[in-house]
mmCIF file of C-alpha atoms in Angstrom:
data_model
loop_
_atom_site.group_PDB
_atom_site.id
_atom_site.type_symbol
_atom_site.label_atom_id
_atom_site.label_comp_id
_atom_site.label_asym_id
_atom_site.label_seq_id
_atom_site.Cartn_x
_atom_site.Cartn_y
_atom_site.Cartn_z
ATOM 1 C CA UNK A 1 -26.739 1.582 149.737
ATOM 2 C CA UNK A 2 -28.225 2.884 146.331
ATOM 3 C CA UNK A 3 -27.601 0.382 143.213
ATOM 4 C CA UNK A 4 -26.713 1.942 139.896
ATOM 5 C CA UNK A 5 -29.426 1.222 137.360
ATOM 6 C CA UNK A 6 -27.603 -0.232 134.361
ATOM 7 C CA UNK A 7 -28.317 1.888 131.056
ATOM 8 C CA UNK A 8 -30.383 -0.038 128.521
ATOM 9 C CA UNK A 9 -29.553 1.021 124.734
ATOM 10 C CA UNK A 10 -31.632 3.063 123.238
ATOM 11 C CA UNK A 11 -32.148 3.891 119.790
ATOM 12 C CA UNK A 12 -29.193 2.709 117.034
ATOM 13 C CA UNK A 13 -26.753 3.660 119.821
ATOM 14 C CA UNK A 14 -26.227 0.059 120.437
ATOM 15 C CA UNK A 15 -24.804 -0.711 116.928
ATOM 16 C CA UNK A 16 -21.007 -1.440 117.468
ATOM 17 C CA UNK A 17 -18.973 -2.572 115.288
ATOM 18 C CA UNK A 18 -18.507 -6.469 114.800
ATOM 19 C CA UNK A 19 -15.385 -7.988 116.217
ATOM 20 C CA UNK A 20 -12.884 -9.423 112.839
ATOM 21 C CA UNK A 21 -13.818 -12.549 112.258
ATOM 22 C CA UNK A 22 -17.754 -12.675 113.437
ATOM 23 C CA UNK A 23 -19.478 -14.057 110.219
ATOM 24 C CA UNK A 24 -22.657 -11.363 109.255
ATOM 25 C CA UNK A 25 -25.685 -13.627 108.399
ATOM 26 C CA UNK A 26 -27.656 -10.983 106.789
ATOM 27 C CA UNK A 27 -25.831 -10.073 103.129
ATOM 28 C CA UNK A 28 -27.028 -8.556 99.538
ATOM 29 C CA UNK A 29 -24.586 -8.937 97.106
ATOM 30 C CA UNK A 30 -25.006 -6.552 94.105
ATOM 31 C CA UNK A 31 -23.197 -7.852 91.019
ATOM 32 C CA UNK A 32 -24.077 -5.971 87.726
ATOM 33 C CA UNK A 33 -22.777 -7.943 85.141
ATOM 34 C CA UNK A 34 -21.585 -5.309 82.557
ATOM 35 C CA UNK A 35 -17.615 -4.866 81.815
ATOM 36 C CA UNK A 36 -15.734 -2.474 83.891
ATOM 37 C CA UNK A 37 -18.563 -2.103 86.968
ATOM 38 C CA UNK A 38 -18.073 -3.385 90.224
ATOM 39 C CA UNK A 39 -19.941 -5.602 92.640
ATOM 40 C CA UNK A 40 -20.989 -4.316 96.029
ATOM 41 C CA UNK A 41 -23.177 -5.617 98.983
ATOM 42 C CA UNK A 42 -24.486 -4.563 102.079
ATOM 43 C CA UNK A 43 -25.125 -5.593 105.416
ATOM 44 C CA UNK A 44 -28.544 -4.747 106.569
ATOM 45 C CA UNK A 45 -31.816 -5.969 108.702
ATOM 46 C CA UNK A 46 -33.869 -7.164 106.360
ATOM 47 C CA UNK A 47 -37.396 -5.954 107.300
ATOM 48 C CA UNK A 48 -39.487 -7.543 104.780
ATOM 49 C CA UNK A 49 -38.889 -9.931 102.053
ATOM 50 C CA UNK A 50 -41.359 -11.211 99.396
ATOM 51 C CA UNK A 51 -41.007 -13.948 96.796
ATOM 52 C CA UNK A 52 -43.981 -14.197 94.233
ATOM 53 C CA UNK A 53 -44.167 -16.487 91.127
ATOM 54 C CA UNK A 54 -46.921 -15.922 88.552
ATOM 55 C CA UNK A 55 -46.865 -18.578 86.136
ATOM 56 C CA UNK A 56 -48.006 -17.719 82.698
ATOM 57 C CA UNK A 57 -51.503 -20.028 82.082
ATOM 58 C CA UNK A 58 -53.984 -19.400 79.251
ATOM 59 C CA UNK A 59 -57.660 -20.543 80.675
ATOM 60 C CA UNK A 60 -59.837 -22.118 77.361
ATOM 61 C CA UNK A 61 -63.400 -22.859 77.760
ATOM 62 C CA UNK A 62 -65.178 -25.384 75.252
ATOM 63 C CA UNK A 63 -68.477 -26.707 74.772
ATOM 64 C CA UNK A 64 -71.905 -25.403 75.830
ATOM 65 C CA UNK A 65 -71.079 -25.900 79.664
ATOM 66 C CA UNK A 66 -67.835 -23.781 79.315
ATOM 67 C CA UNK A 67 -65.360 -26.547 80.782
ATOM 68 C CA UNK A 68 -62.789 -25.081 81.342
ATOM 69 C CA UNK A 69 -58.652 -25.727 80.460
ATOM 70 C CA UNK A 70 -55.915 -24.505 81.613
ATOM 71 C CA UNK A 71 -52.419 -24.724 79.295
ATOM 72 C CA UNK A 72 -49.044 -23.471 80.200
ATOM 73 C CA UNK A 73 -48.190 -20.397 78.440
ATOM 74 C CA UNK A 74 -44.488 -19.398 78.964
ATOM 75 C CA UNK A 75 -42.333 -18.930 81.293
ATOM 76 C CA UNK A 76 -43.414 -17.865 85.050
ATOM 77 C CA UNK A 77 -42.575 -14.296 85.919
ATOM 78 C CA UNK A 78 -40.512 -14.555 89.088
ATOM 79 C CA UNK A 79 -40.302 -11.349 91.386
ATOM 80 C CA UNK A 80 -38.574 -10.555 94.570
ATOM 81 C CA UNK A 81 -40.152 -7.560 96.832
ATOM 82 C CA UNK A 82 -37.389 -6.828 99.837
ATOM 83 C CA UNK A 83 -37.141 -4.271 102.507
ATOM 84 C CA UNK A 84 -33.973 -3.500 103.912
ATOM 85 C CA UNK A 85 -32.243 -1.091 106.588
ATOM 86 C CA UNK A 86 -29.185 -0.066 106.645
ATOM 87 C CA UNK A 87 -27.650 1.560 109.692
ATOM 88 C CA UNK A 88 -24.390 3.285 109.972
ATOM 89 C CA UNK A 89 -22.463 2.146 113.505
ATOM 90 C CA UNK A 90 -19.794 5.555 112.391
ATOM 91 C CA UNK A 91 -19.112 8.092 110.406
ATOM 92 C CA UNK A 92 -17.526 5.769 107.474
ATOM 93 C CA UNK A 93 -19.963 3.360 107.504
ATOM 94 C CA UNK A 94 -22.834 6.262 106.839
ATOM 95 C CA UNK A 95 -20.817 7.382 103.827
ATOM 96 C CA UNK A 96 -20.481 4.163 102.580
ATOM 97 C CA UNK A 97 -23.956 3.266 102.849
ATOM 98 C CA UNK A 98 -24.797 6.334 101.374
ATOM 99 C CA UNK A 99 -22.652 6.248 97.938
ATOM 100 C CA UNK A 100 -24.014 2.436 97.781
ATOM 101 C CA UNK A 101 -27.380 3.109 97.953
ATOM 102 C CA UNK A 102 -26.567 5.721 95.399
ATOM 103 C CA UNK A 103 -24.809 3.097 93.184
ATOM 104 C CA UNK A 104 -27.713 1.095 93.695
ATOM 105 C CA UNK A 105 -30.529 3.579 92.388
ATOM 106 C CA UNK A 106 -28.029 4.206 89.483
ATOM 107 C CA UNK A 107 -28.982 0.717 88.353
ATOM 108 C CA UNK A 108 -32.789 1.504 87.780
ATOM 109 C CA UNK A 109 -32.480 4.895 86.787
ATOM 110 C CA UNK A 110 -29.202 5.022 84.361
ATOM 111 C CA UNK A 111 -27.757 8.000 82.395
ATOM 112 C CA UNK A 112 -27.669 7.905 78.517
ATOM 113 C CA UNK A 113 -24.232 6.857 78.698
ATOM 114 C CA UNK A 114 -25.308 4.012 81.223
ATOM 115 C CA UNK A 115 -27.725 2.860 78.797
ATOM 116 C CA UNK A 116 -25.441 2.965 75.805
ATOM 117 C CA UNK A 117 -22.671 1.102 77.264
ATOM 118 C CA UNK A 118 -24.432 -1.747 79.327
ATOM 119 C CA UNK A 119 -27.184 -4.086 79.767
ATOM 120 C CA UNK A 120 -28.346 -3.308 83.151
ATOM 121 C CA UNK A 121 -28.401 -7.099 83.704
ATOM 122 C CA UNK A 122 -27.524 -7.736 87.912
ATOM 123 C CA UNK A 123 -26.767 -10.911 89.230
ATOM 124 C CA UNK A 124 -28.197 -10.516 93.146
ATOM 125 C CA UNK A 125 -28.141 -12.843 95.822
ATOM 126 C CA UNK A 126 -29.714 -12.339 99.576
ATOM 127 C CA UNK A 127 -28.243 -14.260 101.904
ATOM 128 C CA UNK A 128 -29.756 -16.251 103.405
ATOM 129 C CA UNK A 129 -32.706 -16.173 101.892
ATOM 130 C CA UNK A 130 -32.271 -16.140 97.931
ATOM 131 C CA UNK A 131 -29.926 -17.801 95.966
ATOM 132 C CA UNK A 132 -27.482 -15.527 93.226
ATOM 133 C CA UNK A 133 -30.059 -15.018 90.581
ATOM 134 C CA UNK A 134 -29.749 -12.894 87.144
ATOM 135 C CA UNK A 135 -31.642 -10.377 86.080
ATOM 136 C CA UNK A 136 -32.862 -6.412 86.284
ATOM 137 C CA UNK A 137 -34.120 -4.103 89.639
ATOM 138 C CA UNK A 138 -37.195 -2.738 88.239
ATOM 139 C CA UNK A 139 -38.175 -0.589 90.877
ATOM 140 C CA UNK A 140 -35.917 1.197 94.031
ATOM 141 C CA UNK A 141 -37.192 3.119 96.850
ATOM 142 C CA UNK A 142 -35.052 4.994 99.491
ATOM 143 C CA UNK A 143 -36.485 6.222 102.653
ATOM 144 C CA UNK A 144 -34.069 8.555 105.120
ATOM 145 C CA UNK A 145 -34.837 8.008 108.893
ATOM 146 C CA UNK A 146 -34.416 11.927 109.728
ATOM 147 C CA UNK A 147 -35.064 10.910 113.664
ATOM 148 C CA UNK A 148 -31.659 8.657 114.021
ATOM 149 C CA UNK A 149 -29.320 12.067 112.514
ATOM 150 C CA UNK A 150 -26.494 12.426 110.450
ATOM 151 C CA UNK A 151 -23.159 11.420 110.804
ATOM 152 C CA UNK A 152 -20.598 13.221 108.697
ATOM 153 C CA UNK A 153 -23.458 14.646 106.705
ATOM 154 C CA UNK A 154 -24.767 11.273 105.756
ATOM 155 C CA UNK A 155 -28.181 9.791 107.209
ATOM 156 C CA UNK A 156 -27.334 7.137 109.706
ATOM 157 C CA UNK A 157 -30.424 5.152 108.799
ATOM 158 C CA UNK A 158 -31.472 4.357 105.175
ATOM 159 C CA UNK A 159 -34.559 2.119 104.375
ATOM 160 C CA UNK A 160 -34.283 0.882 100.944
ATOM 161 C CA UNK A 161 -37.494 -0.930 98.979
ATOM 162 C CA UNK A 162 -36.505 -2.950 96.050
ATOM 163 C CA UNK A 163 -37.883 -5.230 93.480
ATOM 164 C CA UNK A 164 -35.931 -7.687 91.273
ATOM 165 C CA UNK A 165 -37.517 -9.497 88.614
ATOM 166 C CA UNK A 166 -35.615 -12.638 87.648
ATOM 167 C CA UNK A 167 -34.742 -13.097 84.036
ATOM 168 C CA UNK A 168 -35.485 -16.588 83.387
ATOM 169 C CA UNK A 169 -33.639 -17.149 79.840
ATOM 170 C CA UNK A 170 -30.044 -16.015 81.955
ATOM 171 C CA UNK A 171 -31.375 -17.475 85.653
ATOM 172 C CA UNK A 172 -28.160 -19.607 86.362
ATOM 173 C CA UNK A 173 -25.516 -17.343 84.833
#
């Protein structure tokens, strides 16, 4: 008697979508604090994420034997390098991953209007690993996985490199 092989998933194909209630671990909340603009998040797979604090230290040598010391000199810059991927399980969900991504890039790369009527100031939090922090995405890149298709006209797969730079003075807002 011949056994039926069961089908592995291949692919994204496996994506479905998560039963009402199921609590999604992985989250990016995107909160840009001007008047009048709304927050948004996503739910990805976070492929990398990077944390780096340079702290700001002014190196003085004296004497003939150059001994040297070290002083704190301001504030440490505090930078966050993340990788995340964002796949659609439908039709929707590509669109909607789409327009935020969109909304997203609109943050580093404003119109005149944009940078007339607000700061550009973001509060972001990644959960779970970075708490809500203030301050500005200073660089975006989006990268379209052309091998998992389109849904609805919209990429199924979007890989999005980001870097926020925390703004000390307004950390804690």
């Amino acid at each position: 008697m011949a056994t039926e092989k069961s089908k592995q998933p291949t692919g994204l194909g496996f994506l479905k979508k998560a039963p009402t209630g199921l609590k999604v671990l992985n989250k990016v909340v995107v909160d840009p604090l001007d008047a009048g603009v709304k927050s948004f998040h996503f739910h990805p797979f976070i492929e990398s994420f990077q944390h780096n604090i340079t702290p700001k230290v002014l190196k003085q040598e004296f004497g003939l034997f150059s001994v040297s010391t070290y002083y704190r000199n301001g504030v440490s810059d505090n930078d966050y390098s993340v990788t995340i991927v964002l796949p659609a399980v439908d039709d929707e969900d590509a669109k909607n991953n789409y327009k935020k991504v969109q909304r997203f890039k609109r943050l580093v790369s404003p119109t005149v209007k944009d940078i007339q009527d607000n700061t550009g100031l973001v509060k972001m939090s990644i959960n779970p690993l970075m708490k809500p922090s203030v301050g500005y995405i200073t660089a975006v890149s989006e990268q379209i996985d052309l091998d998992a298709g389109f849904a609805a006209g919209y990429p199924k797969v979007i890989k999005i490199s980001f870097t926020f730079s925390v703004d000390e003075v307004r950390r804690e807002l």
